[in-house]
XYZ file of C-alpha atoms in Angstrom:
652
model
C -43.535 -5.956 6.815
C -40.762 -4.040 5.202
C -40.041 -1.821 8.241
C -40.479 -4.389 10.928
C -36.736 -5.279 10.289
C -35.500 -1.965 11.651
C -34.294 -2.516 15.218
C -34.975 -0.800 18.591
C -34.236 -0.652 22.228
C -34.442 -3.630 24.520
C -37.086 -3.237 27.066
C -37.218 -4.904 30.277
C -39.721 -5.762 32.923
C -41.425 -9.095 32.910
C -44.833 -9.343 34.294
C -44.647 -9.204 38.089
C -41.322 -7.396 38.050
C -40.413 -5.471 41.192
C -40.597 -1.657 41.053
C -36.801 -1.499 41.044
C -36.863 -2.087 37.299
C -36.169 1.201 35.603
C -35.235 2.986 32.396
C -31.916 4.678 32.377
C -32.285 7.954 30.358
C -35.013 10.119 28.816
C -34.788 10.180 24.957
C -37.541 12.694 24.133
C -39.831 14.924 26.212
C -40.617 17.124 23.070
C -39.333 20.104 24.872
C -35.833 20.464 26.312
C -34.587 16.836 25.906
C -34.490 15.817 22.252
C -32.007 12.928 21.847
C -33.769 10.884 19.175
C -33.973 11.148 15.304
C -37.076 9.871 13.768
C -35.750 8.425 10.513
C -39.068 7.044 9.194
C -42.669 6.940 10.090
C -45.606 5.349 8.170
C -47.993 7.868 9.834
C -47.679 11.604 10.698
C -45.650 12.674 13.741
C -46.188 16.248 15.050
C -43.328 16.971 17.513
C -44.691 20.169 19.161
C -48.412 19.383 19.978
C -50.076 21.034 23.032
C -50.897 18.634 25.862
C -54.685 18.339 26.006
C -54.739 16.992 29.522
C -52.081 18.569 31.699
C -52.148 16.871 35.103
C -50.206 14.797 37.596
C -49.791 11.978 35.074
C -48.151 14.292 32.578
C -47.672 17.985 33.485
C -45.651 18.608 30.334
C -47.162 21.484 28.159
C -45.801 20.020 24.820
C -45.930 16.422 23.613
C -45.809 14.356 20.458
C -48.852 13.651 18.343
C -48.877 10.660 16.189
C -51.553 9.725 13.554
C -51.359 6.134 12.722
C -51.694 5.148 8.912
C -54.621 2.809 8.322
C -52.807 1.801 5.084
C -49.949 0.234 6.901
C -50.760 -3.163 8.613
C -47.506 -2.742 10.555
C -47.213 1.099 11.050
C -43.842 1.953 12.439
C -42.012 4.832 14.001
C -38.284 4.265 13.490
C -35.820 5.993 15.864
C -32.032 6.381 16.126
C -29.664 8.162 18.578
C -29.091 11.785 17.445
C -25.385 11.940 17.979
C -23.917 8.645 19.462
C -23.373 5.691 17.200
C -25.550 3.249 19.148
C -27.109 2.428 22.417
C -25.347 0.785 25.272
C -25.571 -2.897 26.216
C -29.253 -3.683 26.485
C -28.876 -7.156 28.215
C -30.651 -5.791 31.301
C -33.689 -4.924 29.242
C -33.951 -8.418 27.856
C -33.467 -9.881 31.290
C -36.130 -7.545 32.854
C -33.952 -5.860 35.341
C -34.481 -2.650 33.517
C -37.464 -1.509 31.389
C -38.334 0.822 28.537
C -41.115 3.222 29.478
C -43.200 5.732 27.705
C -46.202 8.145 28.543
C -49.125 7.526 26.271
C -52.569 9.177 25.755
C -54.800 6.764 23.848
C -58.351 6.878 22.529
C -59.096 3.526 23.897
C -58.017 0.976 26.417
C -56.546 -2.409 25.135
C -54.361 -0.855 22.326
C -51.110 -2.968 21.971
C -47.804 -1.195 21.564
C -44.728 -3.107 20.394
C -41.047 -2.131 20.539
C -38.269 -3.804 18.494
C -34.571 -3.188 19.007
C -32.319 -3.599 15.966
C -29.020 -3.452 14.289
C -30.011 -1.076 11.389
C -27.607 -2.294 8.718
C -28.769 -5.849 9.041
C -32.371 -4.854 9.428
C -32.304 -3.160 6.048
C -31.740 -6.526 4.389
C -35.248 -7.870 5.263
C -37.348 -9.116 8.238
C -36.311 -10.750 10.719
C -32.748 -9.714 9.959
C -31.326 -7.188 12.501
C -33.974 -7.867 15.223
C -32.609 -8.499 18.677
C -34.401 -11.349 20.593
C -37.939 -10.550 19.625
C -40.365 -7.876 20.855
C -41.047 -5.736 23.976
C -44.840 -5.241 24.523
C -47.227 -3.063 26.552
C -50.962 -2.455 26.348
C -53.012 0.652 27.197
C -55.311 0.324 30.074
C -57.194 3.692 30.053
C -58.842 5.834 27.361
C -58.410 9.600 26.898
C -55.983 9.930 29.777
C -52.293 9.691 30.201
C -50.604 6.637 31.669
C -47.002 5.279 31.759
C -46.568 2.074 29.586
C -43.811 -0.221 30.798
C -42.573 -2.634 27.989
C -42.056 -6.306 28.814
C -39.729 -8.494 26.757
C -41.719 -11.363 25.291
C -39.283 -12.912 22.746
C -40.336 -14.050 19.305
C -38.793 -14.097 15.727
C -35.234 -12.616 15.808
C -31.722 -12.598 14.276
C -29.327 -14.689 16.305
C -26.380 -12.728 14.868
C -27.478 -9.596 16.665
C -26.011 -8.991 20.122
C -27.055 -6.672 23.012
C -24.207 -4.495 22.272
C -25.268 -4.045 18.526
C -28.422 -1.944 18.986
C -28.484 1.254 17.023
C -32.191 1.643 16.065
C -35.583 1.238 17.785
C -38.875 0.585 16.022
C -42.193 1.432 17.792
C -45.315 -0.269 16.395
C -48.759 1.104 17.483
C -51.802 -1.416 17.096
C -49.579 -3.830 14.973
C -51.101 -6.314 12.483
C -54.204 -4.002 11.982
C -55.280 -1.479 9.484
C -56.792 0.778 12.036
C -56.095 4.476 12.169
C -55.962 6.403 15.266
C -54.541 9.494 16.935
C -52.091 8.888 19.874
C -50.204 11.342 22.173
C -46.578 10.333 23.189
C -44.116 11.730 25.797
C -41.150 10.979 27.925
C -39.734 7.832 26.066
C -37.041 6.315 28.341
C -34.697 3.437 27.945
C -31.017 2.237 27.690
C -28.229 4.832 27.835
C -26.343 5.665 24.777
C -22.940 3.929 24.195
C -20.012 6.049 25.014
C -18.981 7.739 21.694
C -16.054 5.531 20.532
C -12.726 7.223 19.940
C -11.814 7.977 16.449
C -10.492 5.011 14.544
C -6.689 4.518 15.024
C -4.948 6.237 12.164
C -3.546 4.527 9.186
C 0.061 5.402 8.546
C 0.070 6.676 4.937
C -2.194 7.445 1.928
C -1.658 5.058 -0.836
C -3.766 6.587 -3.566
C -6.005 9.866 -3.726
C -6.329 9.528 -7.490
C -4.773 13.015 -7.709
C -1.251 13.862 -6.257
C -0.618 10.822 -4.163
C -0.302 7.655 -6.411
C 1.703 4.890 -4.734
C -0.089 1.724 -5.802
C 0.149 -0.675 -8.763
C -3.304 -2.292 -9.668
C -1.901 -5.600 -10.859
C -5.366 -7.322 -11.485
C -9.069 -6.465 -11.395
C -12.102 -8.527 -12.235
C -14.127 -5.463 -13.016
C -13.164 -2.198 -14.607
C -11.232 0.374 -12.576
C -11.133 4.048 -13.878
C -8.514 5.991 -12.055
C -9.375 9.514 -13.021
C -13.232 9.622 -12.601
C -14.982 12.831 -11.605
C -16.271 12.857 -8.030
C -20.073 12.022 -8.393
C -20.995 14.056 -5.261
C -18.411 16.505 -3.728
C -19.195 17.056 -0.055
C -17.581 17.684 3.160
C -17.103 13.852 3.430
C -15.016 13.996 0.247
C -14.421 17.180 -1.663
C -11.720 15.655 -4.014
C -12.450 16.469 -7.608
C -10.921 13.187 -8.828
C -11.621 9.662 -7.515
C -11.515 6.016 -8.554
C -14.634 4.510 -10.261
C -14.914 0.688 -9.973
C -17.483 -1.376 -11.977
C -17.954 -4.737 -10.207
C -18.049 -7.762 -12.516
C -21.273 -9.686 -11.932
C -19.675 -12.620 -13.498
C -17.113 -12.981 -10.679
C -18.484 -14.335 -7.447
C -15.531 -13.098 -5.637
C -14.570 -10.010 -7.687
C -11.112 -8.626 -6.633
C -8.951 -5.429 -6.836
C -5.445 -6.608 -6.430
C -2.707 -4.069 -5.651
C 0.963 -3.861 -4.670
C 3.360 -1.002 -3.715
C 4.457 0.728 -6.936
C 8.031 1.074 -5.884
C 8.673 -0.485 -2.506
C 9.276 -4.228 -2.274
C 6.601 -4.671 0.309
C 4.406 -3.137 3.049
C 5.960 -2.614 6.492
C 5.121 -4.664 9.615
C 1.286 -4.879 9.788
C 1.119 -6.384 13.292
C -0.544 -3.276 14.396
C -3.427 -3.716 11.887
C -4.126 -7.184 13.020
C -4.162 -6.132 16.530
C -6.499 -3.264 15.884
C -4.300 -0.511 17.242
C -4.212 0.927 13.612
C -6.797 0.480 10.946
C -6.988 0.438 7.098
C -9.435 3.156 5.857
C -11.042 4.077 2.504
C -13.556 6.529 1.362
C -16.455 4.861 -0.482
C -19.415 6.015 -2.460
C -21.840 3.046 -2.764
C -25.167 2.590 -4.476
C -26.629 0.797 -1.441
C -26.551 0.378 2.330
C -25.137 -2.860 3.723
C -22.667 -3.614 1.019
C -19.756 -5.591 2.589
C -16.232 -4.714 1.658
C -13.377 -7.125 2.497
C -9.555 -6.667 2.576
C -6.981 -9.509 2.454
C -3.241 -8.909 3.056
C -1.030 -11.403 1.246
C 2.409 -12.730 0.372
C 1.993 -12.551 -3.370
C 4.267 -15.486 -4.276
C 2.491 -17.904 -1.859
C -0.966 -16.518 -2.796
C -0.335 -17.458 -6.389
C -0.208 -21.133 -5.494
C -3.845 -21.232 -4.522
C -6.349 -20.137 -1.707
C -5.776 -19.718 1.202
C -2.105 -19.816 0.613
C -0.467 -16.530 1.262
C -3.173 -15.004 3.244
C -2.208 -13.234 6.531
C -4.492 -13.993 9.433
C -7.765 -13.849 7.748
C -9.788 -10.776 6.574
C -10.364 -7.181 7.384
C -14.009 -6.266 6.978
C -16.213 -3.113 6.589
C -19.837 -2.453 5.526
C -21.445 0.548 3.903
C -24.066 2.464 5.938
C -25.253 5.017 3.558
C -26.312 4.903 -0.105
C -25.243 7.452 -2.818
C -23.237 9.481 -0.425
C -19.479 9.407 0.594
C -18.458 7.734 3.893
C -15.150 6.601 5.326
C -15.026 2.811 5.866
C -12.805 1.488 8.705
C -11.679 -2.115 8.226
C -11.712 -4.361 11.227
C -9.812 -7.543 11.468
C -12.106 -10.425 11.998
C -9.739 -13.412 11.324
C -10.792 -16.421 9.266
C -8.974 -18.922 6.880
C -5.307 -18.026 6.542
C -1.883 -19.368 5.883
C 0.125 -19.826 9.085
C 3.435 -19.442 7.249
C 2.755 -15.847 6.415
C 4.026 -13.354 8.885
C 3.143 -9.666 9.472
C 6.420 -8.656 7.800
C 5.712 -10.690 4.630
C 2.893 -8.646 3.240
C 3.532 -7.447 -0.387
C 0.075 -7.505 -1.876
C -3.440 -6.656 -0.777
C -6.746 -7.705 -2.274
C -9.942 -5.709 -1.994
C -13.269 -7.562 -2.478
C -16.556 -5.658 -2.909
C -19.797 -7.524 -2.101
C -17.838 -10.854 -1.948
C -19.732 -14.307 -2.470
C -22.308 -12.687 -4.790
C -22.863 -12.198 -8.444
C -24.093 -8.718 -8.005
C -22.989 -5.923 -10.407
C -22.563 -2.366 -9.193
C -20.629 0.860 -9.751
C -18.569 2.077 -6.731
C -16.344 5.123 -6.182
C -13.252 4.815 -3.946
C -10.880 7.433 -2.702
C -8.061 7.950 -0.162
C -7.076 4.413 0.619
C -4.879 4.485 3.721
C -2.895 1.734 5.406
C 0.445 0.413 6.570
C 3.606 2.230 5.694
C 5.875 0.630 3.101
C 8.906 -1.343 4.259
C 12.056 0.899 3.689
C 13.556 0.650 0.225
C 16.697 -1.253 0.313
C 19.464 1.388 1.099
C 21.806 2.119 -1.719
C 25.038 0.541 -0.464
C 27.441 2.382 -2.652
C 27.706 5.929 -3.737
C 30.967 6.586 -5.542
C 33.593 4.549 -7.369
C 37.053 5.333 -5.912
C 39.350 3.013 -7.930
C 38.760 0.399 -10.490
C 42.455 0.187 -11.434
C 41.714 1.018 -14.968
C 39.878 4.164 -16.017
C 38.204 5.296 -12.794
C 41.078 6.448 -10.367
C 40.130 8.763 -7.747
C 42.545 7.708 -4.835
C 45.998 8.834 -4.237
C 48.147 6.132 -2.460
C 50.460 7.410 0.312
C 53.534 5.248 -0.146
C 55.291 6.946 2.871
C 52.619 5.979 5.394
C 51.761 2.672 3.769
C 53.276 -0.401 5.398
C 53.219 -2.929 2.600
C 53.704 -2.670 -1.179
C 51.057 -1.844 -3.819
C 51.161 -2.718 -7.467
C 48.221 -0.597 -8.893
C 48.496 -2.118 -12.406
C 48.526 -5.973 -12.433
C 46.664 -8.631 -14.312
C 43.548 -10.089 -12.804
C 44.648 -13.474 -11.353
C 41.374 -15.185 -11.862
C 38.763 -13.392 -14.162
C 35.288 -14.486 -13.366
C 31.629 -13.467 -13.156
C 32.458 -12.009 -9.761
C 35.187 -9.945 -11.354
C 35.997 -9.785 -15.029
C 38.188 -6.749 -14.946
C 41.455 -7.060 -16.923
C 43.606 -5.018 -14.555
C 43.353 -4.943 -10.687
C 45.515 -3.874 -7.607
C 47.840 -6.248 -5.862
C 48.762 -5.396 -2.287
C 51.388 -7.286 -0.276
C 50.892 -7.008 3.424
C 54.054 -6.443 5.505
C 54.865 -8.247 8.808
C 53.828 -4.996 10.647
C 51.462 -5.841 13.480
C 49.091 -3.027 12.155
C 49.877 -2.919 8.487
C 48.147 0.015 6.791
C 47.353 0.931 3.231
C 46.754 4.769 3.417
C 44.869 6.543 0.720
C 43.330 9.989 -0.004
C 40.452 10.687 -2.414
C 41.454 13.124 -5.120
C 38.098 14.977 -4.657
C 36.716 16.354 -1.437
C 34.597 13.824 0.639
C 31.223 15.444 1.041
C 29.646 13.928 4.168
C 30.050 10.562 5.715
C 27.201 10.633 8.132
C 25.067 7.886 6.492
C 27.925 5.521 6.956
C 27.655 5.656 10.828
C 24.157 4.106 10.568
C 24.961 1.810 7.677
C 22.382 3.549 5.476
C 25.440 3.798 3.050
C 28.414 1.350 3.076
C 31.747 0.954 1.556
C 32.383 -2.109 -0.530
C 35.628 -3.672 -2.017
C 36.188 -6.584 -4.324
C 38.869 -8.829 -2.922
C 40.807 -11.975 -3.996
C 42.272 -13.397 -0.812
C 44.442 -16.500 -0.022
C 42.043 -17.580 2.781
C 38.587 -17.218 4.169
C 38.151 -15.550 7.513
C 40.696 -12.676 7.073
C 39.440 -9.528 8.739
C 39.737 -6.223 6.996
C 39.166 -2.783 8.591
C 38.728 0.619 6.927
C 39.307 3.682 9.191
C 37.881 7.168 8.043
C 39.986 9.985 9.357
C 41.062 13.609 9.371
C 44.649 13.392 8.232
C 45.544 16.815 9.814
C 44.830 15.301 13.141
C 45.410 11.545 12.743
C 48.816 11.814 11.085
C 50.252 14.120 13.765
C 48.900 12.314 16.898
C 48.256 8.970 18.573
C 45.362 6.874 18.278
C 42.424 7.593 18.564
C 42.978 11.293 17.696
C 41.574 12.159 14.288
C 39.920 8.862 13.701
C 36.377 9.577 12.711
C 35.018 5.981 12.343
C 35.963 2.327 11.699
C 34.280 -0.257 9.521
C 34.782 -4.051 9.422
C 34.362 -6.874 6.861
C 35.797 -10.434 6.625
C 36.625 -12.573 3.618
C 34.479 -15.708 3.151
C 36.263 -17.579 0.428
C 39.879 -18.502 -0.671
C 41.405 -17.789 -4.007
C 38.287 -16.409 -5.566
C 36.803 -12.916 -6.075
C 34.109 -11.733 -3.714
C 32.643 -8.307 -2.949
C 32.870 -7.545 0.801
C 30.742 -4.979 2.395
C 32.012 -2.908 5.383
C 29.866 -2.355 8.441
C 30.366 0.510 10.895
C 31.980 -0.817 14.238
C 33.412 2.054 16.240
C 33.523 5.833 16.492
C 37.078 6.385 18.196
C 37.154 10.170 18.044
C 33.712 11.814 18.021
C 35.215 15.234 17.841
C 35.997 14.761 14.091
C 33.064 16.096 12.074
C 31.507 13.875 9.311
C 32.438 16.495 6.820
C 36.121 16.567 7.862
C 37.097 13.091 6.637
C 39.878 13.248 3.949
C 41.668 10.062 4.320
C 41.018 6.196 4.569
C 43.285 3.546 6.129
C 42.789 -0.182 5.028
C 44.066 -2.643 7.500
C 44.367 -6.229 6.398
C 44.448 -8.857 9.324
C 45.223 -6.299 11.846
C 47.082 -7.325 15.067
C 48.813 -10.173 13.316
C 52.310 -10.393 11.965
C 51.652 -12.680 8.730
C 52.711 -11.412 5.398
C 49.926 -11.855 2.870
C 49.154 -11.041 -0.743
C 45.571 -9.916 -1.756
C 44.164 -8.571 -4.903
C 41.898 -5.553 -4.752
C 39.420 -3.938 -7.128
C 36.362 -1.665 -7.422
C 36.620 0.196 -4.167
C 33.422 2.152 -3.511
C 33.116 4.782 -0.792
C 31.401 8.091 0.236
C 30.210 10.609 -2.317
C 32.882 13.056 -3.626
C 32.346 16.626 -4.753
C 33.134 17.509 -8.403
C 33.704 14.120 -9.838
C 33.198 14.315 -13.629
C 29.895 13.206 -14.943
C 29.620 9.613 -15.828
C 31.996 8.110 -13.228
C 29.816 7.840 -10.116
C 28.467 4.465 -9.318
C 25.138 5.505 -7.781
C 24.941 9.202 -7.986
C 22.012 11.481 -7.215
C 18.766 10.103 -8.745
C 18.571 13.134 -11.148
C 20.705 12.732 -14.299
C 20.033 16.242 -15.703
C 19.548 19.703 -14.434
C 16.087 20.502 -13.053
C 14.515 23.194 -15.256
C 11.240 25.235 -14.561
C 9.624 26.964 -17.468
C 8.308 29.395 -18.467
C 10.090 31.544 -15.935
C 8.484 34.006 -15.374
C 5.141 32.098 -15.377
C 1.579 33.246 -15.668
C -0.930 30.528 -15.519
C 1.236 27.434 -15.366
C 4.776 26.308 -15.029
C 6.437 22.978 -15.827
C 9.340 21.396 -13.914
C 11.388 19.071 -16.137
C 14.016 16.624 -14.976
C 15.359 13.129 -15.817
C 15.492 10.171 -13.345
C 18.365 7.693 -13.324
C 16.090 5.132 -11.847
C 12.437 4.858 -10.671
C 11.708 6.883 -7.505
C 9.093 8.632 -5.332
C 8.855 12.341 -6.181
C 7.277 15.306 -4.315
C 6.970 18.888 -5.530
C 6.094 21.894 -3.489
C 6.164 25.713 -3.695
C 6.887 28.239 -0.982
C 7.469 31.981 -0.753
C 10.697 33.527 0.061
C 9.774 33.467 3.857
C 9.626 29.681 3.584
C 5.796 29.370 3.900
C 4.394 26.684 1.636
C 1.949 28.062 -0.881
C 1.191 24.950 -2.974
C 1.889 21.242 -3.130
C 1.290 20.171 -6.747
C 2.610 16.628 -6.008
C 2.592 15.305 -2.406
C 4.109 12.028 -3.309
C 3.977 10.215 -6.567
C 5.722 7.237 -8.041
C 7.830 7.962 -11.172
C 9.756 5.775 -13.666
C 13.267 6.367 -14.806
C 13.656 8.722 -17.668
C 12.290 12.117 -18.701
C 9.586 13.592 -16.311
C 7.583 16.722 -16.218
C 5.421 18.105 -13.385
C 2.976 20.920 -13.517
C 2.621 23.871 -11.197
C -0.597 25.854 -11.272
C 0.402 29.469 -10.806
C -2.824 31.369 -11.615
C -3.802 31.784 -8.006
C -0.522 33.080 -6.846
C 0.338 36.699 -6.470
C 3.079 38.379 -8.481
C 6.463 37.608 -6.921
C 9.417 35.249 -6.537
C 8.873 31.799 -5.251
C 11.063 28.749 -4.505
C 10.019 25.342 -5.852
C 11.417 22.250 -4.115
C 11.611 18.895 -5.913
C 12.497 15.870 -3.736
C 13.360 12.398 -5.071
C 13.715 9.650 -2.543
C 15.040 12.160 -0.025
C 17.348 13.916 -2.597
C 16.270 17.558 -2.793
C 16.817 20.186 -5.539
C 15.195 23.686 -5.287
C 15.119 26.635 -7.570
C 13.403 29.963 -8.095
C 10.308 30.653 -9.961
C 8.924 34.047 -10.863
C 5.250 34.591 -11.185
C 3.811 37.624 -13.089
C 0.320 38.863 -13.704
């Protein structure tokens, strides 16, 4: 009874039901309405047979002819919707308020027909799995003449996990539990409407790994063996990538896992939308079998390391394969389960993928294009350029004419410590002026202070103060306007910080607070004013060191605090190129790199690297140029938003 597990429509009408019980749509009239796919038959189905008895009971010229197999005790005709995913809710057919009907031309009266409604994936695992409620039954009453059979739900052996909204397969049995052959004519099968085609699954935000030019995951543990550069076993429209991941499940691990984390980011972004179902994790899978469950768990890795279910967010995300030896895209659905209530949607920094969990079954699976939540933004780099360390890096000119107090730019550190072990620092004595100002100008041009308006970049200063709670303010300004006019003219922006300790070194970070004169462009700032305890009249002495601020143009190599992520010139060779070119560069720190090629009109012609994590140090990326026409092109290398471009000539 292998095929009896494949499910079918719910039919309705109990004995004695009123004539109001009716089917909803016609599935197949073997002429102009063909909405059913016959996915398996034990016997032989001819779908364009001439009607031998055209008449009022069935005027159709063309019908289906089915020859039952005497060798099959439970001969089946298995049917599925042609296009929709499944049938609509069949509750009314189980209740008998609607009925499945079919026209039949039989060689004898008293031939039983039986219909089963199924969930095809569950049905494939063995009888009675996948069967809804039992069977729908009808019996012929005439021989060698057309009649309309109405199927009545009679119950029987079923699968309690199958619901009336799960039906995606119908199985028709003619003369079941016999080994009798026979030829039957069929027409006008009618039953439940199809379910509305569901909208495409909500999109994931980014691709984590396509095993080619997008590599953003670190696989920190696997029970089985993951090969990250396997050849695609069956390139198709469902997945045409040449390279994929191959995973061999470990039969010795009941819960075999693939554990992965962001390669560069600290964690994933807020995953609330994935728990709510407004977005979905997806993955392309090539499986050796139908019905293989895949499970995904989102975790806080530190808590997860202390033992199950610690660290698990909300439960599990689940998907099941529906085809064998072919690519399909699995969409993971959040189903809840055992979890750790202390883990929040913003805490996820690890995911665990389980294939065929709670079994000891081996298997080779291919995976590709894993997509899910975006990564949490990398911590912004707070500092760009050292301005003054009062020793060897001195890029500020102090304006004594405009400064209110007095500055000693070469004094001994009053309290060397881990917070500041510099030998020499600056000492500033505040005057009793209400708005005492220390006015400085960088000795190189300030490039652009736009990131400081959003706090994506920040100024910092080491301070040794006589008290906690002393406010400090830095004003960025255009000196040509500010020094010739009254406040707020020329004042581009203001930034605030407050001391937190007394008589000890600390690094204070300035946060944007005001934009007094929006007419000053962010590229016009050339002067900074430091105010200590503004709007007071108290004389104070503070020590200053290691002032960092916006990037400066032309600072000698080796003196920037956190310069561009590239520490060497980007070089493309050979140039001109024929078959292939190499782009070489050196990273100051790990980063995400992208590489693209465009023609001189700005049209992209290639994307050798969409996004790829790269370690600090020397790096090379390849550009295939064999398919490009002779001419001049522009390559564009991006490292964490920092862009370098250059020209590359291609010759044939």
